[in-house]
């Protein structure tokens, strides 16, 4: 029975509007961007050429017919590009972080394919020149590529061999032809065949290669023609294995690639800890540590000479949802408060200049599993910091009680152990209560000091390297809020 | 008398040709049909006619798993190759997207029989030479749509043929079958002037040749011998449709 109907599939756009990408003819340009190499010396240029050569050998056909690119070239940022239309792999090094970006460049613009950030220790060019590192980065690029591998069918064997990737070898491949829709900025594949990996041969055979046989053929395969091949499950799937190897290979100086979601999770745990360090204990956190805050304030007249506070926390560990956390905090701070006050009727307006020196031993280790399953550790250890700030407050005194409401702004310079020092901005405010518990004598008086305050840290626009064992990561900005309360004694005279 | 003589004159060269083929043909090896298929350049026969050689399904994506099973069964029982649905996901991944339209299936796929499902059955279309031709709506009860046997029976019924001619050598034809169970001795006709038609209507043209299956390679390929043709040493165009006698 034939019944006229409306076809559910929209007619395909005219092929004329598409440009076909030709396998075996793709070119890629590797660009290295490092501000420390501006005005590069000859030896730096030579080091880049060496590192780039190590990478491009794994991306071009010079090491076999299955490489994705036919031509590769290298240049430093700022030098003139060698082809208008090309793939471009940009390697940008800043402050120990290497950002790798793959793009497709046309005369009309740039189509960014994917990007990754790696932490690198030492000279990045030395790391890039390492054979294992180059193989893994090449595998990462191929995993990103819409064009995948390319290989030629000989028309007889109905099989092909692909280099066995150090990171992952897919079980099944799609062979496809590819068009690039310039207007829509999309790649349009046309499937040609599906291939399956052969079972490993017990002995003999080409080492270092995986052989694939045609499982199903969907379009004619022309002998002597190149086709694109990619993991049949899609692109980008091998990244987990590649990152894992980057993080664990002892031959590499690359460390764990941390994605933003893992950073966010670690930051959240760090924030939770600081909140939990206060007396405002949150039930859901249940920190297993003790916290002591002791304050000592010496004051005389309008000049407040010295205020000393000390906080101490025992080491605490806990595991929650597979996340290992380890905390240790001790902080000692000495602040000199220089204060001038104006009586304004019932209250006193005071202006304090409060230079402080704080010795902080804060050690937080949080091991979280990143979105790709790779364990990511984030740690912070701040050895010392110096603050300089101004406070503004109102004070009200009664015979036995003196209260003060104040707010201030600090500029802190922090120096994590093994990391780079950075500036932090701290806003804070609090309430002090001083209860006179002994009567005034010629030698003064003794009071009980109770205080509570809250502070907000902001580390904006400052790349911060947080150190944890052998792994590094970076935080571009960090904001946290914490509340504290404590008590102590005050000598008054 | 005159009529009898004319019949004898017509039959004599055909019979001679048949005996010539039989006398010169080498003993058929068990895999000769497959060897013949593999010796062909697909472009040779795909370009010569509208032949459905791929099948794919479209419609409610939640049915993808069921279609994958059905497509695999159809591919195992016929010459049709199944274009897997996961190619859609694959195509999306190339652009970093999570979803693309089903139309990606027909991109550049010549000879793709696309069956888009709805409540009534399948909306069938065939792609060839870069264009898509609607074949119609093929009704089918829902309870039969998971059965490769039923779907292949529907295909043969609606397409109007059971097999297509892939190639010819002398008096022998290489056939690709669409799930019809063939045995040596099965006879059929090559539908006249059908090589470039996507369908072989029951009332079309008549027979171009009478053939008989001599060898079967699984359920996909067969070799048949020309028993009777309108002209001696008749050249049967690749892509011609074959309809077998229904027992």
XYZ file of C-alpha atoms in Angstrom:
740
model
C 0.000 0.000 0.000
C 1.468 3.270 -1.064
C 0.143 6.410 0.505
C 1.535 9.811 -0.179
C 2.906 11.410 2.928
C 5.085 14.199 4.124
C 8.656 13.205 4.605
C 9.739 13.813 8.175
C 13.280 14.569 7.247
C 14.075 18.038 6.100
C 15.798 18.221 2.743
C 19.511 18.465 3.124
C 21.118 21.798 2.341
C 22.787 22.172 -0.967
C 26.180 20.547 -1.003
C 27.545 23.555 -2.836
C 27.428 25.615 0.364
C 29.757 23.214 2.112
C 33.451 22.944 1.893
C 34.772 19.435 2.128
C 37.746 18.878 4.386
C 40.207 16.670 2.646
C 41.848 13.974 4.723
C 45.560 13.734 4.301
C 45.798 17.427 3.503
C 44.963 19.066 6.815
C 47.516 21.475 8.198
C 48.057 22.641 11.743
C 50.078 25.450 13.190
C 51.425 25.323 16.734
C 51.770 28.677 18.421
C 53.652 29.197 21.666
C 52.766 32.237 23.718
C 54.895 32.997 26.744
C 55.430 36.530 27.966
C 58.813 35.535 29.340
C 59.938 34.802 25.789
C 58.977 38.144 24.337
C 61.909 39.179 22.338
C 62.961 35.570 22.420
C 66.616 34.790 22.543
C 67.989 32.355 19.961
C 68.254 29.559 22.525
C 64.608 30.069 23.549
C 63.534 29.955 19.940
C 65.554 26.785 19.465
C 63.962 25.236 22.569
C 60.506 25.948 21.188
C 61.412 24.530 17.801
C 62.647 21.378 19.535
C 59.504 21.046 21.678
C 57.238 21.794 18.739
C 59.049 19.261 16.602
C 58.422 16.624 19.246
C 54.696 17.411 19.146
C 54.301 17.756 15.414
C 56.017 14.457 14.702
C 53.106 12.803 16.473
C 50.498 14.810 14.617
C 51.714 14.523 11.057
C 52.017 11.799 8.529
C 55.739 11.607 8.975
C 55.180 8.821 11.502
C 52.687 6.846 9.460
C 49.656 7.159 7.280
C 47.267 7.430 10.197
C 48.269 10.826 11.507
C 45.600 13.509 11.405
C 47.686 16.200 9.746
C 49.761 16.329 6.631
C 51.588 19.528 7.434
C 52.525 21.123 10.732
C 54.399 24.307 11.421
C 55.603 26.135 14.492
C 55.779 29.774 15.385
C 55.964 32.030 18.406
C 53.093 34.334 19.234
C 53.448 37.598 17.442
C 55.090 36.083 14.408
C 53.185 36.042 11.162
C 50.999 33.001 10.580
C 51.890 30.854 7.622
C 48.454 29.903 6.286
C 45.116 31.678 6.299
C 42.993 28.553 6.790
C 44.373 26.052 9.239
C 43.986 24.254 12.506
C 45.789 26.061 15.256
C 47.042 24.690 18.545
C 47.864 27.523 20.905
C 50.018 26.840 23.935
C 49.943 29.779 26.314
C 52.132 29.807 29.391
C 51.431 32.118 32.294
C 52.589 31.750 35.889
C 53.152 28.021 35.731
C 49.873 27.304 33.966
C 49.809 26.039 30.405
C 46.597 26.636 28.504
C 46.164 24.568 25.358
C 43.538 25.667 22.885
C 42.595 24.036 19.593
C 40.893 26.236 17.016
C 39.984 26.149 13.352
C 41.052 29.364 11.705
C 39.513 30.731 8.547
C 39.668 34.068 6.871
C 36.261 34.760 8.413
C 37.191 34.059 11.992
C 38.142 31.497 14.579
C 36.143 28.472 15.669
C 37.356 27.299 19.071
C 37.160 23.541 19.383
C 38.350 22.845 22.918
C 40.719 23.995 25.596
C 42.507 22.603 28.643
C 44.710 24.029 31.352
C 47.602 22.129 32.800
C 49.886 22.978 35.649
C 53.503 22.695 34.718
C 56.558 22.714 36.901
C 59.832 24.044 35.688
C 60.389 25.211 32.164
C 57.345 24.427 30.041
C 59.419 24.008 26.906
C 61.409 21.242 28.579
C 58.182 19.518 29.581
C 56.750 19.824 26.088
C 59.842 18.290 24.579
C 59.476 15.178 26.743
C 58.481 12.251 24.533
C 55.801 10.924 26.859
C 54.311 14.360 27.370
C 54.289 15.028 23.637
C 52.512 11.730 22.995
C 49.843 12.483 25.550
C 49.274 16.021 24.330
C 49.070 14.739 20.759
C 46.523 12.151 21.930
C 44.569 14.928 23.628
C 44.529 16.964 20.431
C 43.414 14.009 18.332
C 40.685 13.274 20.867
C 39.452 16.839 20.440
C 39.659 16.882 16.684
C 36.504 16.653 14.620
C 38.749 15.232 11.918
C 40.238 12.526 14.149
C 42.771 10.314 12.484
C 43.023 10.006 8.767
C 44.105 6.939 6.890
C 44.040 5.548 3.406
C 42.176 2.445 2.361
C 44.169 0.287 0.042
C 41.013 -1.291 -1.331
C 42.199 -4.834 -0.668
C 42.669 -5.541 3.010
C 39.477 -3.888 4.256
C 41.364 -3.019 7.403
C 43.669 -0.361 8.684
C 46.154 0.077 11.471
C 46.150 3.029 13.823
C 48.965 3.833 16.217
C 48.181 2.452 19.619
C 47.547 5.504 21.718
C 49.324 5.747 25.020
C 46.073 6.939 26.523
C 43.208 5.001 25.022
C 42.439 2.702 22.153
C 38.813 2.750 21.083
C 37.056 -0.521 20.382
C 35.136 0.858 17.433
C 35.735 3.577 14.906
C 33.643 5.471 12.432
C 35.162 6.287 9.086
C 33.607 9.432 7.703
C 33.875 12.270 5.300
C 33.578 15.767 6.647
C 32.274 19.054 5.427
C 32.704 22.372 7.140
C 29.693 24.617 7.127
C 31.300 28.015 7.169
C 28.113 29.923 7.798
C 26.825 27.774 10.619
C 30.284 27.121 12.039
C 29.551 23.427 12.214
C 31.105 20.226 10.971
C 28.860 17.906 9.002
C 30.017 14.287 8.817
C 28.923 11.644 6.316
C 29.467 8.163 7.634
C 31.345 5.750 5.407
C 32.047 2.671 7.497
C 32.188 1.289 10.999
C 35.289 -0.580 12.088
C 36.031 -2.856 15.027
C 39.368 -3.515 16.676
C 40.815 -6.903 16.036
C 41.473 -9.136 18.994
C 45.129 -8.844 20.018
C 47.296 -11.301 18.176
C 49.141 -13.716 20.423
C 52.443 -12.943 18.803
C 53.855 -11.243 15.803
C 51.993 -8.485 14.032
C 52.870 -4.864 13.973
C 53.759 -3.628 17.405
C 52.496 -0.280 18.526
C 49.449 -0.426 16.287
C 45.879 -1.544 16.627
C 44.287 -3.123 13.588
C 40.691 -2.376 12.724
C 38.489 -4.288 10.319
C 35.452 -3.016 8.500
C 32.398 -4.193 10.366
C 29.796 -2.402 8.243
C 30.208 -0.343 5.123
C 27.779 2.444 4.389
C 29.316 4.159 1.382
C 31.702 3.046 -1.328
C 35.293 3.055 -0.209
C 37.630 4.139 -2.929
C 41.049 2.498 -2.981
C 43.845 4.945 -2.426
C 41.621 7.554 -0.863
C 42.035 9.007 2.624
C 39.216 9.024 5.149
C 38.788 10.415 8.634
C 38.472 8.043 11.579
C 37.346 8.684 15.107
C 36.174 6.886 18.207
C 32.632 5.749 17.336
C 31.384 6.928 20.716
C 32.293 10.486 19.872
C 35.114 12.884 20.384
C 36.454 14.007 23.709
C 35.952 10.641 25.386
C 39.577 9.758 25.911
C 40.293 12.841 27.973
C 39.812 11.097 31.280
C 42.460 8.519 30.471
C 44.776 11.156 29.063
C 44.417 13.412 32.077
C 44.921 10.518 34.412
C 48.160 9.665 32.710
C 49.228 13.279 32.674
C 48.602 13.409 36.401
C 50.337 10.181 37.277
C 53.137 9.659 34.790
C 56.423 9.942 36.584
C 58.132 11.033 33.392
C 56.013 14.087 33.085
C 56.303 17.374 34.792
C 52.658 18.040 34.096
C 50.344 17.781 36.998
C 46.673 17.162 37.337
C 44.550 19.143 35.024
C 41.928 20.683 37.236
C 38.626 21.602 35.774
C 36.584 24.493 37.136
C 33.958 22.279 38.749
C 36.581 20.518 40.849
C 38.026 23.842 41.887
C 34.629 25.084 42.855
C 34.051 21.994 44.946
C 37.370 22.386 46.698
C 36.715 26.038 47.356
C 33.360 25.164 48.822
C 34.973 22.733 51.227
C 37.581 25.287 52.201
C 34.867 27.795 52.909
C 32.952 25.255 54.950
C 35.993 24.650 57.032
C 36.565 28.273 57.811
C 32.959 28.667 58.751
C 33.171 25.594 60.903
C 36.207 27.007 62.617
C 34.068 29.624 64.199
C 31.881 29.048 67.169
C 28.959 29.165 64.804
C 29.212 25.469 64.305
C 27.056 24.151 61.557
C 25.353 20.901 62.357
C 25.896 19.431 58.942
C 29.630 19.904 59.110
C 30.299 18.658 62.616
C 33.976 19.507 62.719
C 35.979 17.235 64.935
C 38.341 19.884 66.121
C 38.554 22.160 69.110
C 38.894 25.832 68.714
C 40.219 28.191 71.294
C 40.190 31.874 70.900
C 41.784 33.967 73.557
C 41.960 37.671 73.547
C 43.976 40.041 75.683
C 43.481 43.751 75.454
C 45.431 46.398 77.200
C 44.061 49.862 77.028
C 44.758 53.218 78.513
C 42.785 56.366 78.005
C 42.178 57.279 74.442
C 45.120 55.227 73.317
C 44.561 51.537 73.051
C 47.964 50.057 73.107
C 47.804 46.393 72.410
C 45.369 43.694 71.590
C 46.476 40.117 71.308
C 44.331 37.302 70.126
C 45.237 33.705 69.632
C 43.308 31.000 67.943
C 44.192 27.384 67.854
C 42.588 24.388 66.276
C 43.527 20.780 66.629
C 43.975 18.773 63.516
C 40.763 17.259 62.329
C 40.021 14.769 59.642
C 36.845 13.437 58.268
C 35.490 11.696 55.212
C 32.225 12.708 53.727
C 30.852 11.406 50.469
C 34.202 10.055 49.432
C 35.842 13.415 50.000
C 38.844 13.291 52.264
C 39.371 16.410 54.282
C 42.136 17.306 56.641
C 42.272 20.496 58.624
C 44.773 22.099 60.864
C 44.679 25.679 61.962
C 46.593 27.751 64.369
C 46.706 31.463 64.176
C 48.379 34.018 66.338
C 47.985 37.628 65.698
C 49.226 40.716 67.414
C 47.582 43.967 66.664
C 48.432 47.387 67.847
C 45.467 49.542 67.848
C 46.126 53.258 67.780
C 42.924 54.974 68.494
C 41.628 58.453 68.801
C 38.125 59.116 70.000
C 35.775 62.055 69.913
C 32.947 62.192 72.413
C 29.711 62.747 70.512
C 27.111 62.997 73.182
C 26.241 59.589 74.515
C 28.569 57.774 72.140
C 32.177 58.027 71.208
C 33.388 58.052 67.641
C 36.718 56.353 67.349
C 39.194 56.071 64.546
C 41.667 53.225 64.790
C 44.745 52.573 62.759
C 45.474 48.908 63.244
C 48.708 47.633 61.821
C 48.920 43.961 62.572
C 51.245 41.129 62.105
C 49.641 37.744 61.982
C 51.363 34.429 62.097
C 48.988 31.896 60.665
C 49.545 28.253 60.217
C 46.589 27.174 58.210
C 46.779 23.825 56.559
C 43.773 22.580 54.727
C 43.937 19.557 52.498
C 40.839 18.586 50.629
C 40.878 15.666 48.253
C 37.968 15.774 45.896
C 37.153 13.751 42.833
C 36.976 15.924 39.767
C 34.184 15.627 37.267
C 36.320 13.255 35.233
C 37.030 11.034 38.228
C 40.602 12.184 38.638
C 41.358 12.877 42.309
C 42.165 16.497 42.788
C 43.762 17.838 45.885
C 43.630 21.421 46.912
C 45.595 22.714 49.790
C 46.514 25.996 51.320
C 49.159 26.762 53.859
C 49.682 30.358 54.796
C 52.705 30.939 56.931
C 52.503 34.618 57.567
C 50.650 37.636 56.583
C 50.745 41.302 57.338
C 47.672 43.435 57.532
C 47.214 47.139 57.493
C 43.793 48.529 57.977
C 41.585 51.234 59.337
C 38.642 50.813 61.647
C 35.797 53.078 62.437
C 33.598 52.472 65.459
C 31.145 53.807 67.958
C 31.550 53.212 71.633
C 29.141 53.456 74.520
C 30.254 53.132 78.107
C 28.344 52.470 81.239
C 29.725 51.896 84.654
C 30.273 48.153 84.242
C 29.902 47.654 80.557
C 31.547 49.166 77.589
C 30.430 48.214 74.113
C 31.966 49.029 70.789
C 30.649 48.513 67.304
C 33.243 48.754 64.620
C 33.994 48.048 60.994
C 37.185 48.117 59.055
C 39.052 47.457 55.894
C 42.368 45.634 55.684
C 44.829 45.074 52.956
C 46.635 41.806 53.566
C 49.729 40.423 52.030
C 49.737 36.644 52.263
C 52.480 34.215 51.477
C 51.482 30.575 51.139
C 54.224 28.057 51.633
C 55.641 27.145 48.265
C 53.223 29.406 46.474
C 53.265 32.907 45.245
C 52.438 35.727 47.593
C 49.284 37.599 46.883
C 47.193 40.468 48.090
C 43.887 39.966 49.782
C 41.292 42.500 50.692
C 39.447 41.982 53.909
C 36.339 43.726 55.104
C 35.316 43.066 58.628
C 33.113 44.278 61.367
C 32.287 43.246 64.886
C 31.032 43.959 68.319
C 33.191 44.128 71.428
C 31.742 43.904 74.913
C 33.906 44.643 77.916
C 32.452 43.815 81.293
C 34.245 45.208 84.259
C 34.540 42.411 86.771
C 36.816 44.100 89.296
C 36.385 47.629 90.599
C 38.658 50.345 89.435
C 41.817 50.685 91.478
C 44.858 52.839 91.191
C 46.451 49.989 89.259
C 43.619 49.681 86.894
C 40.813 47.293 86.491
C 40.161 43.887 85.109
C 37.491 43.189 82.588
C 36.042 40.314 80.693
C 36.279 40.757 76.977
C 33.749 39.229 74.647
C 33.935 39.829 70.994
C 32.344 38.641 67.829
C 33.211 39.650 64.370
C 32.803 38.626 60.813
C 35.101 39.079 57.912
C 34.932 38.742 54.200
C 37.985 37.862 52.150
C 38.290 38.714 48.547
C 41.125 37.577 46.343
C 40.126 39.086 43.073
C 42.275 39.240 39.970
C 45.120 37.563 41.767
C 46.161 34.176 40.481
C 46.943 32.156 43.559
C 48.908 28.983 43.549
C 47.766 26.627 46.219
C 50.113 23.847 46.986
C 49.345 20.307 47.944
C 52.151 17.820 47.868
C 53.114 17.251 44.272
C 50.009 18.725 42.760
C 49.314 22.299 41.958
C 46.291 24.168 40.979
C 45.331 27.776 40.711
C 42.512 29.971 41.807
C 41.863 33.088 39.850
C 39.611 34.515 42.471
C 38.495 33.403 45.869
C 35.889 34.926 48.096
C 35.046 33.652 51.494
C 33.116 34.781 54.485
C 33.774 33.734 58.036
C 32.434 34.581 61.442
C 34.315 34.364 64.687
C 33.543 34.857 68.333
C 35.786 34.679 71.333
C 36.501 35.876 74.773
C 39.358 37.010 76.908
C 40.452 39.323 79.624
C 41.183 42.993 79.498
C 43.315 45.068 81.743
C 41.916 48.537 82.086
C 43.445 51.559 83.596
C 2.551 -25.178 -37.854
C 4.099 -21.788 -38.553
C 3.573 -20.873 -34.907
C 5.339 -24.039 -33.775
C 8.294 -23.293 -36.046
C 8.577 -19.765 -34.690
C 8.577 -21.148 -31.169
C 11.338 -23.564 -32.053
C 13.381 -20.795 -33.660
C 12.983 -18.661 -30.506
C 13.775 -21.437 -28.069
C 16.702 -22.981 -29.897
C 19.318 -20.246 -29.250
C 18.179 -19.867 -25.660
C 18.537 -23.537 -24.990
C 21.932 -23.497 -26.695
C 23.033 -20.603 -24.597
C 21.862 -22.348 -21.450
C 23.709 -25.533 -22.307
C 26.800 -23.497 -23.184
C 26.803 -21.845 -19.790
C 26.361 -25.166 -18.075
C 29.151 -26.761 -19.998
C 31.664 -23.977 -19.437
C 30.821 -23.033 -15.861
C 33.369 -24.106 -13.294
C 32.161 -26.062 -10.298
C 30.877 -23.453 -7.902
C 32.887 -23.132 -4.723
C 30.909 -22.702 -1.542
C 31.959 -19.078 -1.129
C 31.886 -18.031 -4.749
C 28.939 -15.685 -4.184
C 30.742 -13.929 -1.359
C 33.981 -13.860 -3.318
C 32.075 -12.319 -6.195
C 30.551 -9.673 -3.920
C 33.889 -8.794 -2.421
C 35.456 -8.507 -5.834
C 32.977 -5.818 -6.767
C 33.720 -2.199 -6.314
C 30.603 -0.970 -4.546
C 30.564 2.077 -6.742
C 30.089 -0.189 -9.756
C 26.647 -1.282 -8.766
C 25.561 1.490 -6.455
C 25.921 4.089 -9.150
C 23.990 2.052 -11.638
C 20.606 2.134 -10.023
C 18.482 3.033 -7.081
C 19.221 0.215 -4.719
C 18.286 0.258 -1.060
C 21.420 -0.979 0.642
C 21.194 0.851 3.970
C 18.375 1.141 6.420
C 17.987 3.675 9.216
C 15.209 4.661 11.580
C 14.004 8.055 12.718
C 11.326 9.411 14.992
C 10.994 9.340 18.762
C 14.554 9.140 20.073
C 13.381 7.102 23.062
C 12.952 4.203 20.653
C 16.591 4.259 19.620
C 17.523 1.139 21.551
C 14.642 -0.817 19.995
C 15.638 0.373 16.536
C 19.227 -0.619 17.120
C 18.116 -4.152 17.929
C 15.794 -4.219 14.930
C 18.428 -2.779 12.621
C 20.979 -5.335 13.767
C 18.521 -8.156 13.093
C 17.681 -6.792 9.654
C 21.367 -6.509 8.769
C 21.914 -10.106 9.851
C 19.037 -11.406 7.722
C 19.410 -9.387 4.553
C 21.809 -7.497 2.356
C 20.783 -4.249 4.045
C 23.353 -2.637 6.297
C 22.033 -0.837 9.353
C 23.134 2.735 9.849
C 23.431 2.940 13.631
C 21.596 5.647 15.504
C 24.657 6.451 17.526
C 26.073 8.141 14.462
C 23.714 10.990 15.372
C 25.358 11.299 18.781
C 28.741 10.987 17.134
C 27.923 13.797 14.704
C 26.791 15.986 17.590
C 30.008 15.342 19.473
C 32.082 16.634 16.562
C 30.595 20.061 17.154
C 30.570 19.831 20.919
C 26.790 19.644 20.918
C 24.448 17.307 22.737
C 21.846 16.977 20.028
C 21.609 17.178 16.265
C 18.733 16.477 13.952
C 18.052 13.023 12.531
C 18.744 14.492 9.104
C 22.442 13.884 9.710
C 21.710 10.241 8.869
C 20.991 10.995 5.253
C 24.013 13.237 4.716
C 25.758 11.737 1.762
C 24.296 8.265 2.288
C 23.366 6.893 -1.100
C 20.847 4.068 -1.116
C 19.599 4.798 2.383
C 16.103 3.568 3.091
C 14.965 5.807 5.917
C 11.971 4.649 7.907
C 10.510 7.389 10.097
C 8.064 5.927 12.567
C 4.732 7.321 13.651
C 1.484 5.809 14.931
C 0.477 4.370 11.557
C 3.747 2.793 10.559
C 6.706 4.015 8.622
C 7.200 7.037 6.415
C 9.626 5.648 3.888
C 12.083 7.574 1.789
C 15.111 6.634 -0.253
C 18.181 8.776 -0.754
C 20.142 8.512 -3.958
C 22.481 10.824 -5.815
C 22.199 13.490 -3.163
C 18.410 13.742 -3.149
C 15.691 12.166 -1.065
C 12.709 10.510 -2.717
C 9.576 9.851 -0.710
C 8.306 6.351 -1.195
C 5.143 6.633 0.859
C 3.655 5.649 4.183
C 3.869 1.964 4.882
C 1.230 0.841 7.333
C 2.279 -1.688 9.901
C 0.742 -2.793 13.200
C 2.791 -1.758 16.172
C 3.147 -5.319 17.423
C 5.037 -6.273 14.253
C 7.480 -3.373 14.238
C 10.033 -5.029 16.486
C 10.292 -8.105 14.270
C 12.989 -8.064 11.593
C 11.100 -10.805 9.727
C 7.920 -8.750 9.632
C 9.687 -5.539 8.677
C 11.622 -7.257 5.889
C 8.373 -8.796 4.630
C 6.874 -5.315 4.592
C 9.888 -3.972 2.716
C 9.624 -6.652 0.035
C 5.892 -6.112 -0.274
C 6.063 -2.329 -0.537
C 9.191 -2.176 -2.651
C 7.723 -4.804 -4.936
C 10.787 -7.015 -5.214
C 12.784 -9.591 -3.251
C 16.311 -9.009 -4.495
C 18.393 -6.827 -6.780
C 20.974 -7.666 -9.403
C 24.446 -6.579 -8.375
C 26.425 -7.903 -11.339
C 26.346 -10.277 -14.273
C 28.911 -12.696 -15.647
C 27.848 -14.446 -18.792
C 24.612 -16.154 -17.926
C 24.933 -15.782 -14.200
C 23.635 -13.027 -11.986
C 24.818 -12.015 -8.543
C 21.838 -11.102 -6.396
C 21.468 -9.239 -3.117
C 18.441 -10.468 -1.199
C 16.110 -8.621 1.134
C 15.427 -11.337 3.657
C 13.564 -13.712 1.436
C 14.596 -17.276 2.198
C 16.147 -18.604 -0.988
C 17.099 -22.132 -1.894
C 18.696 -23.489 -5.049
C 16.003 -24.079 -7.570
C 13.898 -21.081 -6.622
C 12.766 -19.336 -9.766
C 11.982 -15.702 -10.319
C 11.831 -12.974 -12.907
C 13.915 -9.886 -13.467
C 11.475 -7.007 -13.660
C 11.788 -5.241 -16.969
C 13.358 -1.751 -17.030
C 13.540 -1.650 -13.242
C 17.213 -0.819 -12.759
C 16.674 2.886 -12.209
C 13.364 2.646 -10.393
C 13.179 2.612 -6.610
C 10.003 0.525 -6.655
C 8.877 -2.390 -8.795
C 5.140 -2.098 -9.054
C 3.275 -5.357 -9.529
C 1.722 -4.129 -12.750
C 4.942 -2.774 -14.214
C 6.471 -3.867 -17.457
C 6.639 -7.637 -17.133
C 9.678 -9.848 -17.044
C 13.018 -9.256 -18.672
C 14.348 -12.697 -17.871
C 13.494 -15.893 -16.073
C 16.148 -16.910 -13.569
C 16.805 -19.785 -11.190
C 18.870 -19.669 -8.017
C 21.849 -21.987 -8.185
C 23.798 -20.990 -5.103
C 23.002 -19.259 -1.849
C 25.432 -17.505 0.490
C 23.598 -17.128 3.765
C 20.579 -14.881 3.609
C 22.272 -12.002 1.860
C 23.606 -13.065 -1.503
C 22.772 -15.602 -4.154
C 23.838 -16.572 -7.644
C 21.148 -17.227 -10.209
C 21.262 -18.487 -13.723
C 19.337 -16.986 -16.606
C 16.970 -19.594 -17.886
C 15.089 -17.508 -20.364
C 15.606 -14.025 -21.655
C 14.024 -11.860 -24.285
C 17.324 -11.793 -26.132
C 20.160 -14.272 -26.115
C 23.085 -13.264 -23.901
C 20.859 -10.574 -22.562
C 22.686 -7.913 -20.528
C 20.831 -7.382 -17.274
C 21.545 -3.960 -15.849
C 22.899 -3.807 -12.325
C 20.188 -2.550 -10.032
C 17.452 -4.513 -11.804
C 14.831 -5.799 -9.411
C 14.057 -9.494 -8.992
C 10.772 -10.948 -7.877
C 10.721 -14.606 -6.871
C 7.914 -17.027 -7.241
C 5.891 -17.124 -4.072
C 5.108 -20.633 -2.962
